[in-house]
Amino acid sequence: MEIVLLVAVLLFALAAFTLEWMPVDQVALVALGLLILFGLISGEEAIQGFSNPAVITVLMMFILSEGLVQSGTVARLGHRIAHFAGHSPGRAWGLLLFFAAVVSGFLNNTAAVAILIPVALQLSKHYQISPSKVLLPLSYAAILGGTLTLIGTSTNLLVSALSADHGAGAISMFELTPLGIVFLAAGGLYVVLTAKGLLPARERPPGASLTRKYELGGFLTEMQIPESSRLVGRTVVSEQISTRFRLNVLEILRGRRKIAVDLRNTPLAPGDVLIVRGAPADLVSFRNHFGLLMLTDTKLQDSTLADAQNILAEIQIAPNSGLAGSSVEELGFRKRFGAFVLAINRTGEAIRDKVASIPIKPWDTLLVFGPRTRIEALHDHADFLPLTELDLHLTRPRRWWIPVAVVPLVVILAALGFLTILEASILGVVSLLLTRSLTLQRAYQAVDWSVIFMIAAMIPLGTAMENTGLATLLSDGIVFLGHAWGAIAILSLVYLVTSVLTELISNNAAAILMVPIAAEVAQGLGADPKAFFVAVAFAGSASFLTPMGYQTNAMVYGPGRYLFRDYLAFGWPLKIVLWGLASWLIPVIWPLS
């Protein structure tokens, strides 16, 4: 009966993760609550995830990564890629992908991709290449780069801690590097040879109008006020245009003058042209009510909106943003940030209607319009990830060199065995705080708490699998399926199951579920479990088929305007190649006996 209840909890978690019924951390916490409710784990076991060394280390690495990001060093190096590449786009993309992979080996790969997406978009514009040709390869490079070291991805840290718990010993700092280099070389070669042919040119190269990219022709238009209109002498506020007609007046064009500051209280005059955003039906209602002239939208471009004072730009919602779950209207976005949200790009499709009432999700890309200074201020806000490169991000803070020295020192101390990675990372964070290289508030904001709570709440699920015997049952099934081909085939099957699972749920959740099974498989075969744990670590990071399997894949979904099928078409050959390499090389590097 305990196994039946646990299977029910697992099925709920898998369905909730895959179908996105609720945020991943909420799914994990609900699953944890069900384990307690059904008596499958004790209270002490329920909270063991929150004291797990891997969870604390991942938390510290988020903060260390933020310190390195704030130093501006990674952004400056990325910005120099075009200079080094000269007129060769192939050299530019090769340098960018190599740089992304190396940085991801020592920096949280989500942070690395967040820094490099604006660089990739700038390079796309410079070389006139569609961003959909380069952003998914950038994500793949970061994923593969994360396998180079223990700290490259939270999955490696988690598997290392679970390996120690199962008596196989922790994974050392560079133990995964040999196979990680092979994976990176194979993945890099695959991307170079196939990206041009397999990835679509989903849109015109950057530089094309954002109003066209978001297909705002029917939602963003110009209306002229004739002398006979009742709007003459009235204001946007006095006529309650926003609430009565569900429209936003973005600018008033009065001759050659653009009025965007305090336009809500500016009396309207005959001949004024209003740039208005709204649903087509509301625009028609507004025009008819006040007798306005609807001008053609064929000349409405980014330049119509943007000028020295105002700007039209894209910005992405950060994964740990406090804005997620609230709508633009609930947030009071315009008053709070001084900008309009014209459209939302989600899973490659632009949402233009009823934008104000749609709850925002992590990784949504917002098309915003407002004063240049207010838009640029969003780039420094913890809730947003910029998709354009600003000069102000290329300046170095006074203590920029401290994080650049601290992060390598943490790696060296852990690699040489002077300190554990947990101890070294804690001391590294303390160093950044004491030297004021990073503020405590920024440190709190740097942590992706959804990842921390998801990992901590999922760890007891692995414990429950062992307590109830479900892990043994599943491992027996894997051994039964592969017994005719031997231990190496069974190891290959463990890798395959993990790599499929990581496409449906998060990489960390897949690792937590598979480590107990891998331990039971190894025990049943009388083999060294370390090889099986390494297989779980690499397979957990080998997420190439879906946007929700890995955070970096989700990050590039909107900016690249990808569709779900793009991931499948581009990712499955690489998935098979890496499966074959892992099945061949893991038993060689980590002998089974």
XYZ file of C-alpha atoms in Angstrom:
593
model
C 0.000 0.000 0.000
C 2.906 2.364 0.753
C 4.303 1.768 -2.745
C 0.880 2.432 -4.291
C 0.597 5.738 -2.404
C 4.125 6.751 -3.368
C 3.490 5.926 -7.031
C 0.392 8.136 -6.857
C 2.481 11.010 -5.471
C 5.108 10.466 -8.180
C 2.508 10.428 -10.946
C 1.001 13.636 -9.586
C 4.433 15.291 -9.485
C 5.339 14.128 -13.002
C 2.016 15.312 -14.426
C 2.222 18.653 -12.604
C 5.793 19.239 -13.773
C 5.068 18.270 -17.371
C 1.710 20.046 -17.763
C 2.820 23.067 -15.677
C -0.191 22.957 -13.378
C 1.742 25.085 -10.902
C 5.312 26.376 -10.382
C 7.956 23.662 -9.935
C 8.750 24.601 -6.329
C 5.061 24.496 -5.465
C 4.756 21.035 -7.054
C 7.683 19.806 -4.946
C 6.237 21.268 -1.727
C 2.805 19.736 -2.415
C 4.463 16.367 -3.056
C 6.369 16.754 0.213
C 3.133 17.490 2.045
C 1.530 14.371 0.572
C 4.479 12.231 1.711
C 3.993 13.498 5.264
C 0.223 13.108 5.082
C 0.483 9.485 3.929
C 3.118 8.689 6.561
C 5.734 7.762 3.945
C 8.439 9.861 5.618
C 9.026 11.180 9.118
C 9.194 14.835 10.077
C 12.978 14.658 10.328
C 13.203 13.123 6.854
C 10.860 15.777 5.475
C 13.258 18.597 6.353
C 16.529 16.845 5.560
C 16.655 18.484 2.137
C 16.933 21.939 3.675
C 20.154 20.956 5.456
C 21.597 18.959 2.558
C 25.106 20.186 1.632
C 24.182 20.309 -2.054
C 21.265 22.670 -1.418
C 23.402 25.075 0.610
C 26.232 24.880 -1.925
C 23.857 25.647 -4.805
C 22.553 28.631 -2.827
C 26.099 29.913 -2.268
C 26.992 29.423 -5.931
C 24.026 31.581 -6.965
C 25.489 34.389 -4.846
C 29.068 33.883 -6.075
C 27.803 33.931 -9.661
C 25.989 37.186 -9.002
C 29.181 38.701 -7.632
C 30.999 37.791 -10.834
C 28.120 39.148 -12.934
C 28.124 42.440 -11.013
C 31.860 42.812 -11.605
C 31.061 43.321 -15.291
C 34.006 41.158 -16.356
C 31.958 38.515 -18.195
C 29.903 41.159 -19.995
C 33.021 43.060 -21.075
C 34.679 39.919 -22.409
C 31.525 38.922 -24.248
C 31.239 42.385 -25.722
C 34.772 42.102 -27.123
C 33.926 38.992 -29.166
C 32.822 40.975 -32.229
C 36.082 42.933 -32.087
C 38.151 39.742 -31.999
C 36.080 38.138 -34.775
C 36.381 41.024 -37.216
C 34.289 40.437 -40.345
C 33.908 36.680 -39.847
C 30.495 35.657 -38.451
C 31.655 32.043 -38.158
C 34.568 33.071 -35.964
C 32.257 35.276 -33.881
C 29.805 32.451 -33.186
C 32.608 30.012 -32.470
C 34.140 32.409 -29.937
C 30.753 33.119 -28.352
C 29.861 29.438 -27.922
C 33.332 28.555 -26.617
C 33.216 31.480 -24.187
C 29.713 30.464 -23.017
C 30.866 26.880 -22.400
C 33.994 27.854 -20.461
C 32.179 30.447 -18.341
C 29.380 27.948 -17.596
C 31.930 25.539 -16.177
C 32.615 27.933 -13.303
C 29.599 30.208 -13.246
C 25.935 29.279 -12.866
C 25.017 28.564 -16.490
C 21.689 30.392 -16.162
C 23.590 33.546 -15.191
C 26.040 33.005 -18.043
C 23.253 32.759 -20.633
C 21.483 35.786 -19.143
C 24.659 37.818 -19.694
C 25.322 36.470 -23.182
C 21.821 36.665 -24.721
C 22.177 40.446 -25.280
C 25.646 39.837 -26.732
C 24.237 37.183 -29.097
C 21.436 39.509 -30.197
C 23.934 42.308 -30.831
C 26.097 39.945 -32.898
C 23.000 38.816 -34.820
C 22.271 42.425 -35.650
C 25.891 43.114 -36.563
C 26.183 40.135 -38.928
C 22.539 40.240 -40.110
C 21.702 36.705 -38.906
C 18.398 35.588 -37.439
C 18.690 35.127 -33.639
C 16.832 31.815 -33.911
C 19.981 30.446 -35.589
C 22.191 31.216 -32.602
C 20.285 31.353 -29.306
C 19.505 27.645 -28.972
C 23.155 26.733 -29.754
C 24.103 29.228 -27.028
C 21.883 27.350 -24.579
C 23.377 24.010 -25.618
C 26.916 25.368 -25.167
C 26.068 26.518 -21.642
C 24.470 23.153 -20.792
C 27.481 21.207 -22.042
C 29.896 23.647 -20.413
C 28.152 23.030 -17.110
C 29.263 19.388 -17.230
C 32.950 20.362 -17.206
C 33.232 20.846 -13.442
C 31.473 19.977 -10.208
C 30.159 23.548 -9.828
C 29.112 23.989 -13.458
C 25.528 22.999 -12.723
C 23.446 22.384 -9.633
C 22.758 18.852 -10.904
C 26.423 17.902 -10.457
C 26.485 19.291 -6.914
C 23.291 17.456 -6.065
C 24.447 14.105 -7.458
C 27.786 14.525 -5.669
C 26.060 14.981 -2.313
C 23.712 12.047 -2.936
C 26.670 9.911 -4.029
C 28.367 10.643 -0.703
C 25.140 9.769 1.148
C 25.120 6.364 -0.587
C 28.710 5.604 0.383
C 30.270 6.090 -3.051
C 32.078 9.275 -2.099
C 31.566 12.813 -3.361
C 32.511 13.838 -6.888
C 35.683 15.964 -6.947
C 35.957 19.355 -8.642
C 37.401 18.132 -11.966
C 36.431 14.455 -11.871
C 33.787 14.993 -14.556
C 36.056 17.096 -16.788
C 37.397 14.381 -19.146
C 33.940 13.237 -20.205
C 32.677 16.829 -20.085
C 35.310 17.834 -22.652
C 34.234 14.968 -24.946
C 30.579 15.993 -24.591
C 31.438 19.629 -25.309
C 33.548 18.755 -28.357
C 30.842 16.494 -29.780
C 28.114 19.038 -29.078
C 30.156 21.900 -30.525
C 30.890 19.967 -33.700
C 27.217 19.020 -34.044
C 26.059 22.616 -33.612
C 28.580 23.986 -36.106
C 27.614 21.440 -38.755
C 23.824 21.469 -38.349
C 22.568 24.748 -36.848
C 22.377 26.537 -40.186
C 20.302 23.780 -41.777
C 18.146 22.513 -38.903
C 17.248 25.735 -37.109
C 14.689 28.002 -38.789
C 15.122 31.679 -39.592
C 12.014 32.408 -37.585
C 12.093 36.131 -38.274
C 14.065 38.752 -40.110
C 17.430 39.600 -38.572
C 17.515 42.011 -35.592
C 17.063 45.542 -36.788
C 13.665 44.594 -38.143
C 10.906 46.593 -36.507
C 9.796 45.361 -33.086
C 6.269 46.505 -33.949
C 6.345 44.078 -36.879
C 7.995 41.333 -34.850
C 5.109 41.450 -32.373
C 2.584 41.933 -35.197
C 1.149 45.026 -33.572
C -0.307 46.463 -36.770
C -3.865 45.916 -35.524
C -3.087 46.745 -31.902
C -0.940 49.872 -32.240
C -2.158 52.670 -34.470
C -2.348 56.422 -35.048
C -5.555 58.456 -34.680
C -5.884 62.125 -35.591
C -8.175 64.522 -33.752
C -10.309 66.659 -36.140
C -11.630 70.073 -35.083
C -15.144 68.652 -34.634
C -14.066 65.981 -32.118
C -15.269 66.168 -28.498
C -11.694 65.385 -27.431
C -10.516 68.890 -28.322
C -9.603 70.699 -25.119
C -10.014 67.547 -23.045
C -7.318 65.303 -21.532
C -6.672 61.572 -21.422
C -7.455 61.598 -17.680
C -10.640 63.665 -17.881
C -12.077 61.333 -20.505
C -10.909 58.210 -18.622
C -9.686 56.685 -21.877
C -7.750 53.883 -20.151
C -10.684 52.601 -18.124
C -13.602 53.384 -20.457
C -12.024 52.065 -23.632
C -9.258 49.811 -22.263
C -6.664 51.681 -24.292
C -3.259 53.215 -23.651
C -2.332 56.537 -25.219
C 1.440 56.238 -25.631
C 2.311 59.567 -27.239
C 0.813 62.744 -28.632
C 2.309 63.953 -31.903
C 1.795 67.717 -32.296
C 3.470 68.756 -35.505
C 7.125 67.779 -35.103
C 6.811 67.665 -31.338
C 6.350 64.411 -29.416
C 4.584 64.705 -26.082
C 5.241 61.742 -23.796
C 5.834 63.437 -20.447
C 2.627 64.219 -18.517
C 0.598 63.488 -21.625
C -2.275 62.313 -19.428
C -2.908 65.902 -18.316
C -2.090 67.634 -21.621
C -5.148 69.330 -23.247
C -5.681 67.875 -26.709
C -5.729 70.152 -29.749
C -7.096 69.835 -33.299
C -4.639 68.027 -35.557
C -3.015 66.126 -32.698
C -2.128 62.541 -33.576
C -2.526 59.989 -30.780
C -0.469 56.808 -30.818
C -2.831 54.348 -29.173
C -2.440 50.733 -28.115
C -5.382 48.380 -27.615
C -7.451 45.523 -28.974
C -8.871 46.131 -32.481
C -12.484 46.237 -31.269
C -11.630 48.799 -28.563
C -9.731 50.954 -31.060
C -12.779 51.041 -33.359
C -15.086 51.890 -30.441
C -12.780 54.717 -29.341
C -12.566 56.106 -32.880
C -16.323 56.064 -33.401
C -17.133 57.580 -29.996
C -14.962 60.664 -30.512
C -15.104 60.895 -34.292
C -11.391 60.380 -34.802
C -9.560 59.724 -38.041
C -7.827 56.333 -38.164
C -4.551 56.837 -40.008
C -2.879 54.060 -41.966
C -0.634 51.855 -39.864
C 1.742 51.041 -42.707
C 4.165 53.812 -41.666
C 3.993 53.023 -37.976
C 7.474 51.766 -37.144
C 9.770 51.718 -34.126
C 11.053 55.161 -35.161
C 7.540 56.575 -34.827
C 7.681 55.775 -31.124
C 11.353 55.925 -30.209
C 13.310 59.158 -30.068
C 15.952 60.780 -27.863
C 13.649 60.617 -24.826
C 11.622 57.436 -25.428
C 12.527 53.891 -26.381
C 10.875 50.659 -27.487
C 12.646 47.612 -26.078
C 12.350 43.960 -25.071
C 13.042 42.734 -21.553
C 12.673 39.270 -20.021
C 11.145 38.252 -16.691
C 13.795 36.688 -14.431
C 13.202 33.149 -13.105
C 13.128 34.354 -9.492
C 11.128 37.494 -10.208
C 8.622 38.605 -7.592
C 6.411 39.843 -10.442
C 5.572 36.309 -11.625
C 1.961 35.350 -11.015
C 0.651 38.936 -11.124
C -0.798 40.754 -14.113
C 0.432 44.051 -15.517
C -2.699 45.699 -14.134
C -2.283 44.207 -10.657
C 1.332 45.335 -10.541
C 0.497 48.888 -11.566
C 3.321 48.436 -14.052
C 3.155 51.903 -15.565
C 3.202 53.718 -12.228
C 5.775 51.355 -10.717
C 8.264 51.264 -13.573
C 7.284 54.246 -15.704
C 6.734 52.176 -18.852
C 3.934 50.612 -20.894
C 3.769 46.891 -21.658
C 2.649 46.682 -25.270
C 2.865 42.906 -25.777
C 4.083 39.716 -24.146
C 6.036 37.010 -25.972
C 5.442 33.604 -24.409
C 6.647 30.278 -25.845
C 7.459 31.959 -29.126
C 4.026 33.526 -29.652
C 3.153 37.178 -29.092
C 0.218 38.005 -26.815
C -1.226 41.364 -27.840
C -4.817 41.273 -26.629
C -5.790 41.765 -22.969
C -2.146 42.181 -22.017
C -3.009 43.993 -18.784
C -4.988 41.078 -17.331
C -2.645 38.164 -18.170
C -0.511 36.855 -15.245
C 3.197 37.198 -16.000
C 5.347 34.047 -15.996
C 9.105 33.565 -15.641
C 10.922 33.820 -18.998
C 8.112 35.923 -20.553
C 9.529 38.562 -22.890
C 7.840 41.957 -22.538
C 7.756 44.601 -25.263
C 7.929 47.832 -23.256
C 7.738 51.488 -24.215
C 8.661 54.482 -22.098
C 11.271 57.099 -21.250
C 14.776 55.921 -22.104
C 16.016 56.421 -18.551
C 13.185 54.338 -17.074
C 13.684 51.505 -19.573
C 17.419 51.455 -18.930
C 16.697 51.352 -15.180
C 14.854 48.060 -15.740
C 18.165 46.510 -16.816
C 19.468 46.886 -13.263
C 16.261 45.601 -11.674
C 16.446 42.107 -10.187
C 13.056 41.159 -11.677
C 14.233 41.553 -15.273
C 16.872 40.180 -17.624
C 17.888 42.644 -20.357
C 17.815 41.558 -23.985
C 19.822 44.541 -25.215
C 23.346 45.615 -24.344
C 23.736 49.032 -22.715
C 26.957 50.993 -22.373
C 26.323 51.442 -18.668
C 26.742 47.672 -18.230
C 30.250 47.849 -19.620
C 31.540 50.030 -16.789
C 33.455 48.375 -13.983
C 32.573 48.928 -10.325
C 35.361 50.035 -8.017
C 35.861 46.557 -6.482
C 35.350 44.604 -9.696
C 38.538 42.574 -9.205
C 37.461 41.003 -5.883
C 34.818 38.584 -7.304
C 37.201 37.821 -10.191
C 39.763 36.690 -7.602
C 37.355 35.045 -5.129
C 35.588 32.649 -7.520
C 38.814 31.038 -8.872
C 40.132 30.864 -5.300
C 37.009 28.923 -4.248
C 37.599 26.489 -7.122
C 41.289 26.052 -6.299
C 40.745 25.488 -2.560
C 38.044 22.873 -3.279
C 40.019 21.198 -6.074
C 43.169 20.828 -3.946
C 41.200 19.421 -1.023
C 42.021 22.200 1.448
C 38.287 22.812 1.906
C 35.103 21.120 0.776
C 33.169 22.914 -1.939
C 30.532 23.789 0.691
C 33.109 25.368 3.004
C 34.913 27.177 0.186
C 31.700 28.592 -1.287
C 30.489 29.871 2.102
C 33.819 31.596 2.731
C 33.710 33.033 -0.785
C 30.280 34.571 -0.186
C 31.402 35.976 3.177
C 34.396 37.554 1.444
C 32.188 39.304 -1.115
C 29.889 40.627 1.605
C 32.672 41.809 3.933
C 34.500 43.625 1.119
C 31.190 45.165 -0.021
C 31.696 43.748 -3.474
C 28.097 42.553 -3.200
C 25.329 43.901 -1.001
C 23.306 41.592 1.207
C 20.122 42.665 -0.585
C 21.632 41.791 -3.957
C 22.765 38.448 -2.555
C 19.198 37.617 -1.506
C 17.904 38.648 -4.928
C 20.534 36.551 -6.707
C 19.233 33.275 -5.290
C 16.674 31.453 -7.404
C 14.594 30.408 -4.426
C 12.288 28.303 -6.573
C 15.265 26.040 -7.410
C 16.363 25.887 -3.758
C 12.902 24.954 -2.476
C 12.311 22.518 -5.334
C 15.548 20.618 -4.621
C 15.056 20.678 -0.834
C 11.464 19.471 -1.108
C 12.253 16.761 -3.670
C 15.137 15.131 -1.764
C 12.728 13.437 0.726
C 10.952 11.915 -2.276
C 14.136 9.963 -3.030
C 14.246 8.896 0.630
C 10.644 7.690 0.404
C 11.497 5.645 -2.693
C 14.173 3.836 -0.691
C 12.068 3.459 2.466
C 9.098 1.918 0.669
C 11.131 -0.351 -1.619
C 9.965 1.398 -4.781
C 13.568 2.155 -5.776
C 14.401 -1.549 -5.512
C 11.322 -2.463 -7.546
C 12.191 -0.027 -10.332
C 15.859 -1.019 -10.330
C 14.843 -4.676 -10.666
C 12.823 -3.716 -13.721
C 15.805 -1.947 -15.297
C 18.102 -4.903 -14.552
C 15.522 -7.303 -15.996
C 15.291 -5.298 -19.225
C 19.045 -5.111 -19.682
C 20.323 -8.346 -18.105
C 20.736 -10.111 -21.431
C 23.287 -7.497 -22.599
C 25.281 -7.096 -19.388
C 26.178 -4.369 -16.905
C 27.239 -1.807 -19.508
C 23.868 -2.081 -21.235
C 22.133 -1.597 -17.890
C 24.258 1.508 -17.246
C 23.261 2.759 -20.688
C 19.615 2.151 -19.817
C 19.958 4.165 -16.593
C 21.397 7.050 -18.641
C 18.575 6.781 -21.197
C 15.787 6.759 -18.593
C 17.309 9.776 -16.819
C 17.784 11.710 -20.068
C 14.150 11.122 -21.047
C 12.918 12.071 -17.586
C 14.888 15.341 -17.573
C 12.989 16.505 -20.660
C 9.683 16.246 -18.812
C 10.659 17.550 -15.386
C 13.584 19.641 -14.191
C 17.121 18.275 -14.349
C 17.446 18.345 -10.559
C 14.163 16.528 -10.009
C 15.203 13.845 -12.502
C 18.514 13.349 -10.682
C 16.814 13.090 -7.277
C 14.435 10.421 -8.549
C 17.086 8.415 -10.398
C 19.950 8.346 -7.857
C 18.173 5.895 -5.482
C 17.288 3.681 -8.454
C 20.877 3.842 -9.744
C 22.168 2.880 -6.291
C 19.878 -0.151 -6.165
C 20.862 -1.163 -9.708
C 24.561 -1.026 -8.818
C 23.990 -2.994 -5.641
C 22.031 -5.655 -7.512
C 24.850 -6.007 -10.041
C 27.599 -5.856 -7.427
C 29.088 -2.942 -9.386
C 30.712 0.317 -8.301
C 27.803 2.796 -7.953
C 29.950 5.838 -8.860
C 29.673 5.054 -12.583
C 25.880 4.937 -12.333
C 25.778 8.221 -10.398
C 27.966 9.858 -13.049
C 25.561 8.579 -15.710
C 22.681 10.233 -13.832
C 24.634 13.515 -13.552
C 25.435 13.728 -17.269
C 22.019 12.488 -18.390
C 20.286 14.956 -16.057
C 22.027 17.804 -17.870
C 21.427 16.384 -21.358
C 18.164 18.251 -21.892
C 17.848 19.278 -25.536
C 14.340 18.277 -26.629
C 12.069 20.613 -24.640
C 12.180 24.198 -23.373
C 11.051 23.249 -19.849
C 13.714 20.586 -19.249
C 16.493 23.091 -18.599
C 16.339 26.752 -17.593
C 18.645 28.000 -20.339
C 16.390 26.366 -22.945
C 13.448 28.270 -21.483
C 15.421 31.533 -21.487
C 16.014 31.519 -25.251
C 12.484 30.386 -26.179
C 10.965 33.869 -26.356
C 13.907 35.889 -27.747
C 14.506 33.233 -30.416
C 10.799 32.917 -31.227
C 11.151 29.160 -31.232
C 8.397 26.589 -31.435
C 8.328 23.334 -29.492
C 9.114 21.357 -32.627
C 12.338 23.336 -33.140
C 13.760 21.779 -29.974
C 12.760 18.293 -31.070
C 14.186 18.644 -34.575
C 17.481 20.163 -33.445
C 17.993 18.234 -30.228
C 17.300 14.569 -30.925
C 20.475 13.777 -32.970
C 22.662 15.323 -30.244
C 20.717 13.432 -27.607
C 21.486 10.109 -29.314
C 25.158 10.958 -29.936
C 25.744 11.835 -26.271
C 23.901 8.701 -25.132
C 26.256 6.609 -27.236
C 29.350 8.417 -25.957
C 28.229 8.082 -22.351
C 27.494 4.363 -22.747
C 30.964 3.829 -24.189
C 33.144 6.115 -22.072
C 31.629 6.081 -18.572
C 32.584 2.419 -17.938
C 36.082 3.228 -19.256
C 36.662 6.263 -17.013
C 34.730 4.866 -14.035
C 35.134 1.055 -14.150
C 32.100 -0.886 -13.008
C 34.153 -3.297 -10.899
